Amino acid sequence: GEDVEQSLFLSVREGDSSVINCTYTDSSSTYLYWYKQEPGAGLQLLTYIFSNMDMKQDQRLTVLLNKKDKHLSLRIADTQTGDSAIYFCAEVYGQNFVFGPGTRLSVLP
Amino acid sequence: DAMVIQNPRYQVTQFGKPVTLSCSQTLNHNVMYWYQQKSSQAPKLLFHYYDKDFNNEADTPDNFQSRRPNTSFCFLDIRSPGLGDTAMYLCATSRGSAEAFFGQGTRLTVV
């Protein structure tokens, strides 16, 4: 079955770059997504990448996709305290968005 | 402006007392989803509507049901909530398999 894996925790210092990694299993996924969840809130779509792309940049966010290794990463440049949250990677399997377990990003002053 | 609205944001219900959570959308998306998210876990799909077609996940308890009276609204009914149903319930919408937009969630506590 489908499975999405992420490391559970990441700590960075304010101003540094954060890199959150994800591996997925369904090679037929057309889109792969990154969502952000702040405490007590719903999921906010951050960005997505189409499966025929290698990289997508959106302001401070850079998504890299390695289809061969089924590896997706999210880089946040100049990480701020407001970036502290849980980040979920997701692939679409059928009509189901399958989420990874989430990476809790802590930004230290 | 909020595009996927869930009500209420917080709900406390007694063990065994039926409860209904609501979701509305202004995006005119044809797909609506209900996810359950327990503490420190990823969201888990309960079911979704593709247009009027209802799709239940195999491991969704019978206790959970859903209604979609029109494109804009979708309801989650929990017939006899148990303590284990305490969770955040997230509604989402999408157009086909494009990106899903989530509401703010309803935090349900069963006491």
XYZ file of N, CA and C in Angstrom:
660
model
N 0.825 -1.197 0.000
C 0.000 0.000 0.000
C 0.852 1.235 0.000
N 0.190 2.376 -0.046
C 0.912 3.640 -0.082
C 1.460 3.980 1.287
N 2.600 4.648 1.319
C 3.225 5.013 2.570
C 4.068 6.249 2.327
N 3.995 7.179 3.272
C 4.780 8.404 3.176
C 5.545 8.529 4.485
N 6.839 8.751 4.400
C 7.663 8.804 5.603
C 8.374 10.141 5.718
N 8.505 10.601 6.942
C 9.225 11.841 7.238
C 9.931 11.656 8.573
N 11.005 12.412 8.760
C 11.582 12.468 10.098
C 10.645 13.310 10.965
N 10.613 13.011 12.256
C 9.569 13.585 13.102
C 9.914 14.954 13.664
N 11.201 15.231 13.826
C 11.590 16.481 14.483
C 12.745 17.134 13.735
N 12.746 18.464 13.767
C 13.855 19.239 13.220
C 13.961 20.526 14.023
N 15.168 20.855 14.463
C 15.402 22.128 15.157
C 16.429 22.921 14.384
N 16.151 24.189 14.180
C 17.106 25.063 13.499
C 17.147 26.394 14.246
N 18.201 27.144 13.989
C 18.308 28.481 14.573
C 17.681 29.499 13.624
N 17.084 30.510 14.206
C 16.477 31.579 13.419
C 17.495 32.138 12.431
N 17.063 32.272 11.176
C 17.942 32.792 10.130
C 18.632 31.709 9.326
N 18.702 30.497 9.881
C 19.296 29.383 9.128
C 18.269 28.820 8.145
N 18.745 27.926 7.280
C 17.829 27.224 6.378
C 17.350 25.934 7.038
N 16.122 25.574 6.759
C 15.553 24.296 7.222
C 15.344 23.407 6.013
N 15.637 22.133 6.166
C 15.361 21.179 5.086
C 14.565 20.028 5.680
N 13.375 19.860 5.181
C 12.493 18.794 5.653
C 12.375 17.769 4.534
N 12.623 16.515 4.876
C 12.666 15.459 3.870
C 11.464 14.522 3.963
N 11.175 13.906 2.831
C 10.003 13.032 2.736
C 10.283 11.958 1.695
N 9.855 10.737 1.964
C 9.897 9.704 0.935
C 8.487 9.161 0.750
N 8.162 8.799 -0.468
C 6.819 8.322 -0.773
C 6.935 7.059 -1.597
N 5.797 6.379 -1.801
C 5.870 5.076 -2.452
C 5.172 5.022 -3.801
N 4.186 5.905 -4.022
C 3.376 5.751 -5.228
C 3.991 6.547 -6.369
N 4.647 5.848 -7.270
C 5.341 6.541 -8.363
C 4.377 7.163 -9.362
N 3.083 6.832 -9.257
C 2.131 7.403 -10.206
C 1.538 8.716 -9.719
N 1.940 9.175 -8.519
C 1.397 10.442 -8.010
C 1.685 11.577 -8.976
N 0.632 12.307 -9.328
C 0.803 13.412 -10.269
C 1.345 14.653 -9.576
N 0.857 14.882 -8.379
C 1.289 16.029 -7.589
C 1.747 15.546 -6.221
N 2.688 16.295 -5.666
C 3.119 16.061 -4.283
C 3.024 17.397 -3.567
N 2.613 17.347 -2.319
C 2.234 18.562 -1.617
C 2.990 18.711 -0.305
N 3.113 19.964 0.102
C 3.576 20.297 1.456
C 2.505 21.143 2.135
N 2.122 20.680 3.330
C 1.163 21.403 4.143
C 1.812 21.795 5.456
N 1.351 22.900 6.017
C 1.826 23.386 7.313
C 0.651 23.390 8.280
N 0.903 22.927 9.502
C -0.153 22.944 10.513
C 0.372 23.596 11.778
N -0.248 24.682 12.163
C 0.070 25.340 13.427
C -0.823 24.747 14.520
N -0.435 24.910 15.780
C -1.194 24.269 16.864
C -2.675 24.611 16.828
N -3.509 23.583 16.907
C -4.954 23.784 16.984
C -5.604 24.251 15.702
N -4.879 24.236 14.604
C -5.431 24.758 13.351
C -5.499 23.666 12.292
N -6.152 23.994 11.185
C -6.207 23.070 10.064
C -4.909 23.073 9.292
N -4.917 22.386 8.174
C -3.712 22.310 7.351
C -3.734 23.413 6.298
N -2.613 24.082 6.176
C -2.488 25.163 5.208
C -1.601 24.688 4.061
N -2.117 24.750 2.851
C -1.300 24.357 1.703
C -0.159 25.357 1.532
N 1.060 24.837 1.542
C 2.231 25.701 1.366
C 2.628 25.771 -0.094
N 2.794 24.601 -0.674
C 3.249 24.534 -2.052
C 3.045 23.119 -2.557
N 3.172 22.955 -3.848
C 3.082 21.625 -4.428
C 3.991 21.581 -5.639
N 4.290 20.374 -6.075
C 5.138 20.219 -7.249
C 4.518 19.165 -8.149
N 4.527 19.445 -9.410
C 4.032 18.514 -10.405
C 5.100 17.447 -10.622
N 4.688 16.236 -10.874
C 5.620 15.119 -10.872
C 6.659 15.175 -11.994
N 6.425 16.000 -13.022
C 7.422 16.063 -14.095
C 8.410 17.208 -13.881
N 8.377 17.798 -12.681
C 9.314 18.863 -12.350
C 10.365 18.335 -11.382
N 11.531 18.958 -11.391
C 12.592 18.607 -10.445
C 12.646 19.584 -9.283
N 12.263 20.827 -9.562
C 12.413 21.853 -8.561
C 11.323 22.903 -8.752
N 10.907 23.469 -7.628
C 9.977 24.586 -7.686
C 10.357 25.551 -6.584
N 10.450 26.826 -6.935
C 10.807 27.830 -5.932
C 9.663 28.816 -5.785
N 9.367 29.149 -4.537
C 8.283 30.090 -4.247
C 8.717 30.909 -3.053
N 9.287 32.084 -3.315
C 9.796 32.978 -2.273
C 10.810 32.219 -1.416
N 10.563 32.047 -0.129
C 11.559 31.382 0.728
C 11.520 29.863 0.627
N 10.564 29.338 -0.097
C 10.386 27.883 -0.166
C 10.966 27.321 -1.460
N 11.704 26.221 -1.320
C 12.207 25.497 -2.490
C 11.851 24.035 -2.316
N 11.181 23.479 -3.311
C 10.829 22.060 -3.289
C 11.717 21.343 -4.303
N 12.330 20.260 -3.868
C 13.128 19.422 -4.764
C 12.485 18.047 -4.838
N 12.400 17.515 -6.046
C 11.809 16.204 -6.255
C 12.781 15.303 -6.990
N 13.050 14.145 -6.408
C 13.872 13.113 -7.042
C 12.948 11.923 -7.278
N 12.440 11.829 -8.502
C 11.451 10.782 -8.791
C 12.060 9.393 -8.731
N 13.303 9.295 -9.125
C 13.956 7.980 -9.141
C 13.989 7.404 -7.734
N 14.346 8.243 -6.764
C 14.442 7.788 -5.379
C 13.148 8.004 -4.609
N 12.131 8.570 -5.242
C 10.852 8.907 -4.591
C 11.126 9.734 -3.329
N 11.898 10.780 -3.517
C 12.302 11.643 -2.406
C 11.907 13.079 -2.703
N 11.302 13.691 -1.723
C 10.819 15.064 -1.825
C 11.401 15.852 -0.662
N 11.820 17.077 -0.924
C 12.290 17.894 0.199
C 11.717 19.296 0.104
N 11.636 19.918 1.278
C 11.179 21.306 1.380
C 12.270 22.086 2.087
N 12.788 23.090 1.425
C 13.787 23.947 2.034
C 13.155 25.291 2.337
N 13.319 25.741 3.575
C 12.831 27.061 3.983
C 14.064 27.913 4.247
N 14.239 28.942 3.437
C 15.380 29.838 3.624
C 15.067 30.855 4.716
N 16.109 31.292 5.440
C 15.961 32.343 6.444
C 14.789 32.024 7.382
N 14.876 30.877 8.016
C 13.774 30.391 8.860
C 13.473 31.369 9.989
N 12.191 31.643 10.187
C 11.734 32.579 11.208
C 10.958 31.832 12.296
N 10.770 32.492 13.435
C 10.030 31.840 14.526
C 8.607 31.509 14.100
N 8.046 32.293 13.196
C 6.697 32.015 12.697
C 6.616 30.768 11.833
N 7.764 30.218 11.483
C 7.772 28.978 10.697
C 7.647 27.747 11.582
N 7.712 27.944 12.900
C 7.549 26.807 13.822
C 6.167 26.204 13.640
N 6.120 24.924 13.311
C 4.855 24.264 13.007
C 5.162 22.810 12.690
N 4.126 22.072 12.334
C 4.322 20.716 11.818
C 4.113 20.770 10.308
N 5.024 20.144 9.592
C 4.976 20.150 8.136
C 4.679 18.732 7.642
N 3.630 18.643 6.844
C 3.222 17.354 6.307
C 3.491 17.308 4.808
N 4.091 16.226 4.397
C 4.209 15.953 2.974
C 3.038 15.035 2.620
N 2.499 15.153 1.413
C 1.351 14.338 1.022
C 1.448 13.961 -0.441
N 1.016 12.749 -0.729
C 0.854 12.330 -2.112
C -0.618 11.959 -2.301
N -1.026 11.989 -3.544
C -2.398 11.626 -3.854
C -2.405 10.199 -4.369
N -3.165 9.343 -3.706
C -3.295 7.936 -4.105
C -4.772 7.698 -4.388
N -5.122 7.552 -5.650
C -6.537 7.520 -5.996
C -7.118 8.881 -5.718
N -8.105 8.936 -4.876
C -8.675 10.223 -4.477
C -8.297 10.543 -3.032
N -7.314 9.844 -2.519
C -6.942 10.000 -1.115
C -5.629 10.742 -1.011
N -5.643 11.821 -0.247
C -4.389 12.485 0.090
C -3.768 11.689 1.230
N -2.645 11.070 0.980
C -1.961 10.284 2.004
C -0.869 11.146 2.606
N -0.955 11.346 3.896
C -0.025 12.239 4.574
C 1.083 11.453 5.274
N 2.251 12.048 5.306
C 3.305 11.539 6.166
C 2.972 11.850 7.610
N 3.800 11.403 8.542
C 3.526 11.605 9.969
C 3.743 13.034 10.431
N 4.349 13.859 9.573
C 4.599 15.244 9.952
C 5.956 15.431 10.588
N 6.603 16.536 10.261
C 7.879 16.922 10.869
C 7.630 18.168 11.704
N 7.940 18.061 12.984
C 7.761 19.218 13.866
C 9.016 20.077 13.789
N 8.867 21.265 13.233
C 9.986 22.202 13.094
C 9.982 23.167 14.274
N 11.094 23.188 14.988
C 11.264 24.146 16.087
C 12.335 25.141 15.681
N 12.027 26.411 15.803
C 12.974 27.458 15.432
C 13.472 28.106 16.712
N 14.777 28.023 16.933
C 15.394 28.525 18.162
C 15.932 29.931 17.930
N 15.755 30.803 18.913
C 16.237 32.193 18.731
C 17.762 32.268 18.679
N -10.531 35.734 2.915
C -11.837 35.167 3.264
C -11.730 33.653 3.345
N -12.324 33.084 4.399
C -12.272 31.641 4.570
C -13.017 30.975 3.438
N -12.443 29.907 2.898
C -13.060 29.237 1.755
C -13.668 27.914 2.162
N -13.109 27.299 3.210
C -13.652 26.071 3.765
C -13.911 26.369 5.244
N -15.168 26.313 5.614
C -15.561 26.745 6.959
C -16.140 25.563 7.709
N -15.579 25.350 8.888
C -16.078 24.262 9.714
C -16.709 24.816 10.973
N -17.817 24.221 11.349
C -18.509 24.609 12.577
C -18.932 23.373 13.350
N -18.846 23.452 14.681
C -18.183 24.500 15.431
C -16.665 24.289 15.436
N -15.910 25.216 15.973
C -14.457 25.015 16.103
C -14.154 24.040 17.231
N -14.973 24.082 18.267
C -14.784 23.196 19.419
C -16.136 22.597 19.787
N -16.125 21.306 20.065
C -17.363 20.619 20.440
C -17.038 19.620 21.543
N -17.816 19.700 22.614
C -17.704 18.703 23.670
C -19.018 17.933 23.684
N -18.938 16.626 23.681
C -20.149 15.813 23.694
C -19.981 14.670 24.682
N -21.109 14.172 25.143
C -21.055 13.078 26.109
C -20.921 11.745 25.384
N -20.318 10.833 26.050
C -20.185 9.467 25.548
C -21.547 8.964 25.092
N -21.638 8.506 23.847
C -22.881 7.941 23.338
C -23.886 8.936 22.797
N -23.640 10.225 22.955
C -24.608 11.215 22.482
C -24.271 11.629 21.053
N -25.212 11.466 20.127
C -24.917 11.788 18.716
C -24.443 13.226 18.545
N -23.534 13.400 17.603
C -23.009 14.736 17.329
C -22.826 14.899 15.825
N -23.057 16.117 15.354
C -22.898 16.429 13.930
C -21.940 17.592 13.769
N -20.968 17.401 12.896
C -20.026 18.464 12.555
C -20.335 18.916 11.132
N -20.178 20.212 10.886
C -20.535 20.712 9.558
C -19.349 21.361 8.854
N -19.444 21.344 7.545
C -18.414 21.933 6.692
C -19.104 22.585 5.505
N -18.673 23.789 5.175
C -19.199 24.443 3.982
C -18.037 25.023 3.191
N -18.240 25.168 1.889
C -17.167 25.666 1.030
C -17.729 26.657 0.008
N -16.886 27.614 -0.334
C -17.267 28.622 -1.323
C -16.482 28.457 -2.621
N -15.792 27.334 -2.744
C -14.898 27.124 -3.888
C -15.563 26.397 -5.041
N -16.761 25.873 -4.801
C -17.471 25.085 -5.811
C -16.651 23.860 -6.249
N -15.911 23.311 -5.308
C -15.138 22.105 -5.604
C -16.045 20.892 -5.588
N -15.722 19.912 -6.438
C -16.601 18.751 -6.542
C -16.264 17.651 -5.524
N -15.106 17.737 -4.898
C -14.723 16.689 -3.949
C -14.668 17.287 -2.544
N -15.261 16.567 -1.603
C -15.171 16.986 -0.198
C -14.739 15.780 0.625
N -13.854 16.050 1.582
C -13.245 15.000 2.380
C -13.501 15.254 3.861
N -13.529 14.160 4.623
C -13.458 14.269 6.078
C -12.267 13.451 6.555
N -11.419 14.113 7.336
C -10.262 13.468 7.928
C -10.394 13.513 9.455
N -9.853 12.490 10.096
C -9.718 12.473 11.547
C -8.240 12.590 11.878
N -7.923 13.497 12.784
C -6.526 13.646 13.189
C -6.433 13.569 14.707
N -5.810 12.507 15.180
C -5.583 12.383 16.624
C -4.270 13.042 16.977
N -4.105 13.292 18.263
C -2.973 14.070 18.734
C -1.652 13.495 18.225
N -0.836 14.369 17.667
C 0.509 14.025 17.175
C 0.502 12.973 16.061
N -0.585 12.889 15.342
C -0.650 11.942 14.227
C -1.003 12.663 12.933
N -0.787 11.974 11.836
C -1.176 12.522 10.541
C -2.694 12.430 10.380
N -3.283 13.277 9.569
C -4.715 13.135 9.265
C -4.987 11.802 8.590
N -6.122 11.215 8.943
C -6.504 9.912 8.394
C -7.846 10.078 7.694
N -7.917 9.674 6.435
C -9.152 9.852 5.671
C -10.241 8.931 6.192
N -11.404 9.520 6.453
C -12.577 8.730 6.866
C -13.408 8.356 5.642
N -13.746 9.372 4.858
C -14.508 9.183 3.621
C -14.421 10.456 2.788
N -14.896 10.325 1.538
C -14.972 11.512 0.707
C -16.148 11.377 -0.253
N -16.609 12.514 -0.718
C -17.619 12.586 -1.761
C -16.932 13.076 -3.029
N -17.110 12.325 -4.090
C -16.701 12.800 -5.422
C -18.003 13.130 -6.120
N -18.286 14.419 -6.242
C -19.635 14.864 -6.625
C -20.630 14.267 -5.622
N -21.590 13.488 -6.089
C -22.566 12.916 -5.157
C -22.177 11.512 -4.722
N -21.109 10.991 -5.282
C -20.697 9.620 -4.975
C -19.944 9.573 -3.658
N -20.464 8.739 -2.756
C -19.872 8.609 -1.429
C -18.853 7.465 -1.451
N -17.675 7.715 -0.885
C -16.608 6.716 -0.849
C -16.114 6.571 0.582
N -16.361 5.414 1.124
C -16.012 5.150 2.520
C -14.684 4.404 2.558
N -13.791 4.799 3.462
C -12.563 4.030 3.620
C -12.889 2.734 4.358
N -12.138 1.691 4.033
C -12.462 0.358 4.538
C -12.430 0.290 6.067
N -11.543 1.056 6.671
C -11.408 0.951 8.127
C -12.130 2.059 8.887
N -13.008 2.789 8.220
C -13.794 3.811 8.922
C -14.894 3.112 9.709
N -14.987 3.378 11.028
C -16.009 2.701 11.825
C -17.423 3.019 11.339
N -18.325 2.065 11.530
C -19.726 2.243 11.123
C -20.396 3.397 11.852
N -19.868 3.727 12.981
C -20.330 4.824 13.812
C -20.271 6.184 13.109
N -19.451 6.279 12.093
C -19.228 7.537 11.378
C -20.000 7.506 10.074
N -20.795 8.564 9.859
C -21.537 8.653 8.618
C -21.414 10.080 8.098
N -21.810 10.250 6.846
C -21.688 11.574 6.248
C -22.865 11.848 5.329
N -23.161 13.123 5.180
C -24.207 13.577 4.268
C -23.670 14.756 3.465
N -24.074 14.799 2.225
C -23.723 15.955 1.396
C -24.976 16.384 0.641
N -25.754 17.281 1.236
C -27.033 17.660 0.622
C -26.888 18.484 -0.653
N -25.777 19.169 -0.789
C -25.523 19.951 -2.005
C -24.018 20.143 -2.144
N -23.608 20.819 -3.201
C -22.172 20.971 -3.484
C -21.435 21.654 -2.343
N -22.109 22.597 -1.686
C -21.419 23.462 -0.731
C -21.288 22.897 0.663
N -22.159 21.967 1.037
C -22.187 21.520 2.434
C -21.911 20.038 2.559
N -21.247 19.697 3.652
C -21.026 18.292 3.966
C -21.042 18.155 5.488
N -21.652 17.082 5.979
C -21.779 16.866 7.413
C -21.132 15.548 7.806
N -20.578 15.543 8.996
C -20.057 14.319 9.604
C -20.931 14.021 10.811
N -21.561 12.851 10.805
C -22.402 12.427 11.911
C -21.704 11.291 12.645
N -21.589 11.456 13.945
C -21.052 10.369 14.774
C -22.197 9.900 15.649
N -22.650 8.684 15.401
C -23.916 8.230 16.000
C -23.803 8.001 17.502
N -22.739 7.375 17.920
C -22.576 7.054 19.336
C -21.094 7.226 19.682
N -20.701 8.476 19.916
C -19.264 8.739 20.105
C -18.696 8.007 21.307
N -17.507 7.456 21.094
C -16.767 6.871 22.195
C -15.602 7.767 22.568
N -14.964 7.446 23.710
C -13.850 8.272 24.175
C -12.725 8.307 23.137
N -12.593 7.204 22.402
C -11.543 7.124 21.379
C -11.798 7.985 20.161
N -12.972 8.597 20.082
C -13.281 9.469 18.948
C -12.867 10.912 19.209
N -12.335 11.160 20.394
C -11.780 12.493 20.665
C -10.635 12.757 19.696
N -10.764 13.836 18.926
C -9.790 14.119 17.869
C -10.133 15.452 17.233
N -9.256 15.874 16.330
C -9.557 17.002 15.452
C -10.155 16.414 14.184
N -11.258 16.986 13.716
C -11.875 16.536 12.475
C -11.704 17.635 11.430
N -11.096 17.240 10.328
C -10.742 18.199 9.289
C -11.550 17.932 8.034
N -12.123 18.992 7.510
C -12.832 18.920 6.241
C -11.922 19.533 5.183
N -11.951 18.969 3.992
C -11.148 19.516 2.897
C -11.929 19.405 1.601
N -11.565 20.239 0.648
C -12.202 20.187 -0.667
C -11.125 20.230 -1.736
N -11.466 19.694 -2.892
C -10.551 19.792 -4.028
C -11.363 19.716 -5.319
N -10.679 20.139 -6.381
C -11.289 19.943 -7.697
C -10.569 18.737 -8.281
N -11.233 17.626 -8.368
C -10.592 16.389 -8.809
C -9.451 16.033 -7.872
N -8.309 15.715 -8.451
C -7.142 15.344 -7.644
C -6.180 16.502 -7.457
N -6.638 17.702 -7.732
C -5.797 18.884 -7.502
C -5.670 19.138 -6.009
N -4.912 20.168 -5.659
C -4.613 20.417 -4.249
C -5.890 20.549 -3.410
N -5.801 20.040 -2.195
C -6.915 20.090 -1.257
C -6.771 21.298 -0.351
N -7.892 21.939 -0.102
C -7.934 23.078 0.803
C -8.675 22.651 2.062
N -8.069 22.944 3.189
C -8.609 22.476 4.453
C -9.292 23.596 5.227
N -10.300 23.204 5.998
C -10.875 24.110 6.975
C -10.002 24.143 8.219
N -10.428 24.933 9.189
C -9.662 25.090 10.426
C -9.849 23.925 11.386
N -10.789 23.057 11.074
C -10.968 21.882 11.908
C -11.973 22.095 13.031
N -12.553 20.997 13.474
C -13.379 20.985 14.686
C -12.699 20.066 15.678
N -12.400 20.629 16.838
C -11.788 19.792 17.877
C -12.911 19.197 18.707
N -13.074 17.883 18.608
C -14.137 17.178 19.320
C -13.570 16.495 20.547
N -14.221 16.721 21.670
C -13.868 16.040 22.912
C -15.073 15.243 23.382
N -14.866 13.954 23.595
C -15.932 13.086 24.100
C -15.651 12.819 25.576
N -16.627 13.137 26.413
C -16.420 12.986 27.871
C -17.384 11.949 28.455
